[in-house]
mmCIF file of C-alpha atoms in Angstrom:
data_model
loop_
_atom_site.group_PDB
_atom_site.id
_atom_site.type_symbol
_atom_site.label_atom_id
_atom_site.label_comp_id
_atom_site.label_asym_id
_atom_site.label_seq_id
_atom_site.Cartn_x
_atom_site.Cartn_y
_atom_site.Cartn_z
ATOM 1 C CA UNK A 1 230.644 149.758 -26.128
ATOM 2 C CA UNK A 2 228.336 152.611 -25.772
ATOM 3 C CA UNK A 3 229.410 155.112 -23.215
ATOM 4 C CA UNK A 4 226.859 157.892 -21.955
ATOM 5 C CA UNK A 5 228.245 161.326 -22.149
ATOM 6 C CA UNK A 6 228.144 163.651 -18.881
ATOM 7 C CA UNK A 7 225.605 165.269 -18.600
ATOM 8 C CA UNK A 8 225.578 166.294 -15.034
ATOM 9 C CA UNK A 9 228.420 165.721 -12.527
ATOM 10 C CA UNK A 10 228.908 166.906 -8.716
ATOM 11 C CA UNK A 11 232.336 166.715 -6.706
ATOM 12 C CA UNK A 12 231.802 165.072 -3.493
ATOM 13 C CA UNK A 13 234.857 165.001 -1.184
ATOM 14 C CA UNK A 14 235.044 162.993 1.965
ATOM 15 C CA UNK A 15 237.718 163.540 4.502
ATOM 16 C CA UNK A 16 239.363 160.906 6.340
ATOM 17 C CA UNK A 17 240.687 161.661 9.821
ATOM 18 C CA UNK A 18 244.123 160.309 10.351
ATOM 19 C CA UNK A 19 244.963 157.077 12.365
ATOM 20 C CA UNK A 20 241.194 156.544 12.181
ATOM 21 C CA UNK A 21 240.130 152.699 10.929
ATOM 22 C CA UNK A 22 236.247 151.907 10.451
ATOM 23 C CA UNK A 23 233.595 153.756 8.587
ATOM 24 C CA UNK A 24 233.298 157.367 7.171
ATOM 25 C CA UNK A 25 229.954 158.236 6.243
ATOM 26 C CA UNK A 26 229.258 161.243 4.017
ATOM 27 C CA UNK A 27 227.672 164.182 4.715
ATOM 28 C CA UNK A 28 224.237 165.369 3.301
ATOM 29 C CA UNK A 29 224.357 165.975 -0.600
ATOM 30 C CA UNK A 30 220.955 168.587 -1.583
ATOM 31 C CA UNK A 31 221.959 168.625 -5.104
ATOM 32 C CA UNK A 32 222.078 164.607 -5.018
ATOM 33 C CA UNK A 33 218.723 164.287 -3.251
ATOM 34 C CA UNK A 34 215.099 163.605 -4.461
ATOM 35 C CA UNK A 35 212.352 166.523 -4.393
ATOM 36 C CA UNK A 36 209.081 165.998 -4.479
ATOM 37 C CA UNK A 37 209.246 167.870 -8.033
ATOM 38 C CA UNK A 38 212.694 166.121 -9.064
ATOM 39 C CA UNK A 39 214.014 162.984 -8.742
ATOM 40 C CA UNK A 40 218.393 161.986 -8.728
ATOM 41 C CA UNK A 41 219.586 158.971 -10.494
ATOM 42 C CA UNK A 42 223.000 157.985 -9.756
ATOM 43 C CA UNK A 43 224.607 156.795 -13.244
ATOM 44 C CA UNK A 44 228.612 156.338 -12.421
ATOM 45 C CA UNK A 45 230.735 157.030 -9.495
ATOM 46 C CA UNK A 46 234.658 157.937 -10.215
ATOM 47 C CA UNK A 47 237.399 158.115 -7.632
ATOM 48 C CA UNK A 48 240.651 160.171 -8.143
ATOM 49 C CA UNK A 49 243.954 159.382 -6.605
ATOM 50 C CA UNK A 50 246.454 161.676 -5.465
ATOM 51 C CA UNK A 51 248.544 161.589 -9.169
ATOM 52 C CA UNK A 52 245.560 163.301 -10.838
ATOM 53 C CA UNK A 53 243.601 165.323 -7.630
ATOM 54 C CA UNK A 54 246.621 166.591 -5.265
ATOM 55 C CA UNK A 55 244.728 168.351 -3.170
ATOM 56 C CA UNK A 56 240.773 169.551 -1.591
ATOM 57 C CA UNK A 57 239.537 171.862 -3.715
ATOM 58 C CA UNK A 58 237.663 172.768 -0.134
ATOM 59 C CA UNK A 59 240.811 173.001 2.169
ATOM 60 C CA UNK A 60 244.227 173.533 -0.384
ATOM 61 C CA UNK A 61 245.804 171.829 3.091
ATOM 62 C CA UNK A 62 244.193 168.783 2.835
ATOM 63 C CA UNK A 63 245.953 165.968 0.247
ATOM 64 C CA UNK A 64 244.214 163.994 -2.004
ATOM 65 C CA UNK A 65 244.004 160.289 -1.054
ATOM 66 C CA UNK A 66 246.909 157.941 -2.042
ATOM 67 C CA UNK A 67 246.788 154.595 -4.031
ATOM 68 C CA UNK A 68 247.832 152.823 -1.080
ATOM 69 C CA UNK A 69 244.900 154.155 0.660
ATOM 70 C CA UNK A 70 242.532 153.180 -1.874
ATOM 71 C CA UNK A 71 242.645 149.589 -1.919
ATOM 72 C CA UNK A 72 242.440 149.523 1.990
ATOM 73 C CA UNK A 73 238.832 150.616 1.299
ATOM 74 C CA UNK A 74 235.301 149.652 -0.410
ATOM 75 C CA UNK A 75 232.180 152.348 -0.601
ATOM 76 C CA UNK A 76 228.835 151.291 0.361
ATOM 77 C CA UNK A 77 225.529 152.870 -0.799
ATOM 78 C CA UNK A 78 222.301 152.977 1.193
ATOM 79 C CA UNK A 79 220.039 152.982 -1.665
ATOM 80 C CA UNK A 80 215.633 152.956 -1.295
ATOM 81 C CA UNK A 81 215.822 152.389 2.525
ATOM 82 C CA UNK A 82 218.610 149.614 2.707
ATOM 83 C CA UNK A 83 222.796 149.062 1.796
ATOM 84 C CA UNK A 84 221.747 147.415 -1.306
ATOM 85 C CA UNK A 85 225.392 148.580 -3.221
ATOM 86 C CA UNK A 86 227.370 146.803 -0.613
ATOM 87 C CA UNK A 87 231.395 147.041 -0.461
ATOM 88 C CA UNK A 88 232.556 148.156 -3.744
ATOM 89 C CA UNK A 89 236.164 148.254 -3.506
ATOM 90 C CA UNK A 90 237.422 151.965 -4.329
ATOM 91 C CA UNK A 91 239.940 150.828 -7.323
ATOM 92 C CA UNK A 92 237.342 149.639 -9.146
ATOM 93 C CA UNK A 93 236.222 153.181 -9.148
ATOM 94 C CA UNK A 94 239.052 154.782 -11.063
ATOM 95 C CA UNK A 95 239.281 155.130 -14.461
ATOM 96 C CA UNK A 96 242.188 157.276 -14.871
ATOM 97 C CA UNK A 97 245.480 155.391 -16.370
ATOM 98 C CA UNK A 98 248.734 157.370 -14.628
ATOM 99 C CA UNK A 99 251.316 156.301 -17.128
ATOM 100 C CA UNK A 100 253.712 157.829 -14.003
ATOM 101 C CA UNK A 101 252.667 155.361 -11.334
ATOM 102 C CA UNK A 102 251.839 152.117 -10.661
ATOM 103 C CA UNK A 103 248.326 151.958 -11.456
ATOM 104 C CA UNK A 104 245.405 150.146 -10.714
ATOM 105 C CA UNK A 105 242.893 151.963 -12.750
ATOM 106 C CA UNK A 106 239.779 149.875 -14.380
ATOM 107 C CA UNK A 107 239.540 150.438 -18.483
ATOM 108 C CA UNK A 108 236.145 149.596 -18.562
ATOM 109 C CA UNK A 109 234.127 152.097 -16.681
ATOM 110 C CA UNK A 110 232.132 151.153 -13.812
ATOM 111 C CA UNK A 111 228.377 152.537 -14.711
ATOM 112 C CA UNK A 112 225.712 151.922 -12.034
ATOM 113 C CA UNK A 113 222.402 150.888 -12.928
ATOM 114 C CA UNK A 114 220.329 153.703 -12.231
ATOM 115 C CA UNK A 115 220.458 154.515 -8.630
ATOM 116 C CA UNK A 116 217.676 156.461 -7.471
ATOM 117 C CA UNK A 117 216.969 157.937 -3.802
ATOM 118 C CA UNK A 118 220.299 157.405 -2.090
ATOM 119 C CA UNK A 119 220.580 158.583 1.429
ATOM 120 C CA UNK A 120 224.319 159.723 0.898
ATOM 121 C CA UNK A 121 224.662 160.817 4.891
ATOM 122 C CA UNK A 122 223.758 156.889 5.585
ATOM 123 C CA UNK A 123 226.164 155.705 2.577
ATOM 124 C CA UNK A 124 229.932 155.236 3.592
ATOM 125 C CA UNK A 125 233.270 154.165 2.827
ATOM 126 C CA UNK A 126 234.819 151.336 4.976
ATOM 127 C CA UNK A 127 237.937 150.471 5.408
ATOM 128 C CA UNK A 128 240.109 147.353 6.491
ATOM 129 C CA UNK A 129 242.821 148.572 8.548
ATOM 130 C CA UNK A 130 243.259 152.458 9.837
ATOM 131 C CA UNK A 131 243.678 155.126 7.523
ATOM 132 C CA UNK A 132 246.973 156.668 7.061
ATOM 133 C CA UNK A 133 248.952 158.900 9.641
ATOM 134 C CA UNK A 134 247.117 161.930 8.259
ATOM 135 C CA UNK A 135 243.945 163.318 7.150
ATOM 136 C CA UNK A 136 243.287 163.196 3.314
ATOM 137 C CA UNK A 137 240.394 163.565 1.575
ATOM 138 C CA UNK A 138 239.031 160.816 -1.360
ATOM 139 C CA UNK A 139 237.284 162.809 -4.255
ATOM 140 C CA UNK A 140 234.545 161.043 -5.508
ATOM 141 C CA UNK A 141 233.218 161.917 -8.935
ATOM 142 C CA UNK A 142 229.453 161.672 -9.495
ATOM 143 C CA UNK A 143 227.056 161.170 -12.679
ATOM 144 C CA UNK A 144 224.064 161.991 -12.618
ATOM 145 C CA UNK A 145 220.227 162.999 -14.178
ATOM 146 C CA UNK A 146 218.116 165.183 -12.667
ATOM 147 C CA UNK A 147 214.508 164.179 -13.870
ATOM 148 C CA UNK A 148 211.544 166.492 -13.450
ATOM 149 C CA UNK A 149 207.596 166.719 -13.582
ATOM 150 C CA UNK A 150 206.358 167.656 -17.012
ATOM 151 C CA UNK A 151 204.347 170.449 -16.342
ATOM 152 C CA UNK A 152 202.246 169.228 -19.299
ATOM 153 C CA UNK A 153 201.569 165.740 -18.707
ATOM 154 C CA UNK A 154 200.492 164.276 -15.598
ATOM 155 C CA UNK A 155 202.945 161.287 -14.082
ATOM 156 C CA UNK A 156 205.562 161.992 -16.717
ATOM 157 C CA UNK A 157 209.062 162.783 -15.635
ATOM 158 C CA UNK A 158 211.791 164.453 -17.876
ATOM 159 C CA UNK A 159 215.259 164.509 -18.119
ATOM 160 C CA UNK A 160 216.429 168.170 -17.311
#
């Protein structure tokens, strides 16, 4: 199996208010958005429990989010107007064996097939029952290419 190395990658983190059950959406991600000169394609999406991301690289006082959490809860993507990547659960997201802790980790890596133009503030995770007794936050890993307009041909993109 051929895996595609990183070539670009942005940390999105999105908190989860405690005692709270339904949807979180995310907020607005620039450097994950199209430009008229650029456009985003989404390539893989990693999550990261607790064992291996303790804590918000944004707020040191918020935790990472616990296995326990994670399978409550699938990710949805609102992809080229519509929720086209619809409830993904979260463990099938991580790829990261903890030979500490009971793990649910997937070995083969979950790739996406090109996702282009995704509205990430209409994108959200939903869960099944409400979220634990405090706030945490669920890191989200993202790969991605950032194509642009070749100055020297007209309707060419290239990877940059």
């Amino acid at each position: 199996m051929q895996i595609d190395k990183i070539k670009r990658f942005e940390l999105v983190e999105l908190t989860i208010s405690a005692n709270q059950p339904g949807r979180f959406n995310f907020v607005t991600q620039p450097t994950l958005r199209n430009q008229p000169d650029q456009i985003i394609t989404i390539k893989g999406i990693h999550v990261y429990p607790n064992t291996v991301y303790s804590n918000s690289q944004t707020s040191a006082a918020v935790v990472g989010v616990a296995l326990t959490e994670i399978i409550k809860a699938v990710l949805v993507l609102y992809v080229d107007g519509e929720e086209s990547v619809k409830n993904v659960p979260l463990a099938q997201l991580i790829h990261i064996n903890d030979t500490n802790q009971p793990s649910i980790f997937q070995q083969e890596i979950q790739m996406f097939a090109d996702l282009n133009n995704v509205s990430w503030e209409k994108s959200y995770v939903q869960f099944s029952v409400a979220a634990a007794g405090t706030p945490y936050v669920i890191p989200f890993g993202i790969e991605y290419l950032r194509l642009r307009r070749n100055p020297n041909k007209i309707g060419e993109w290239i990877d940059s």
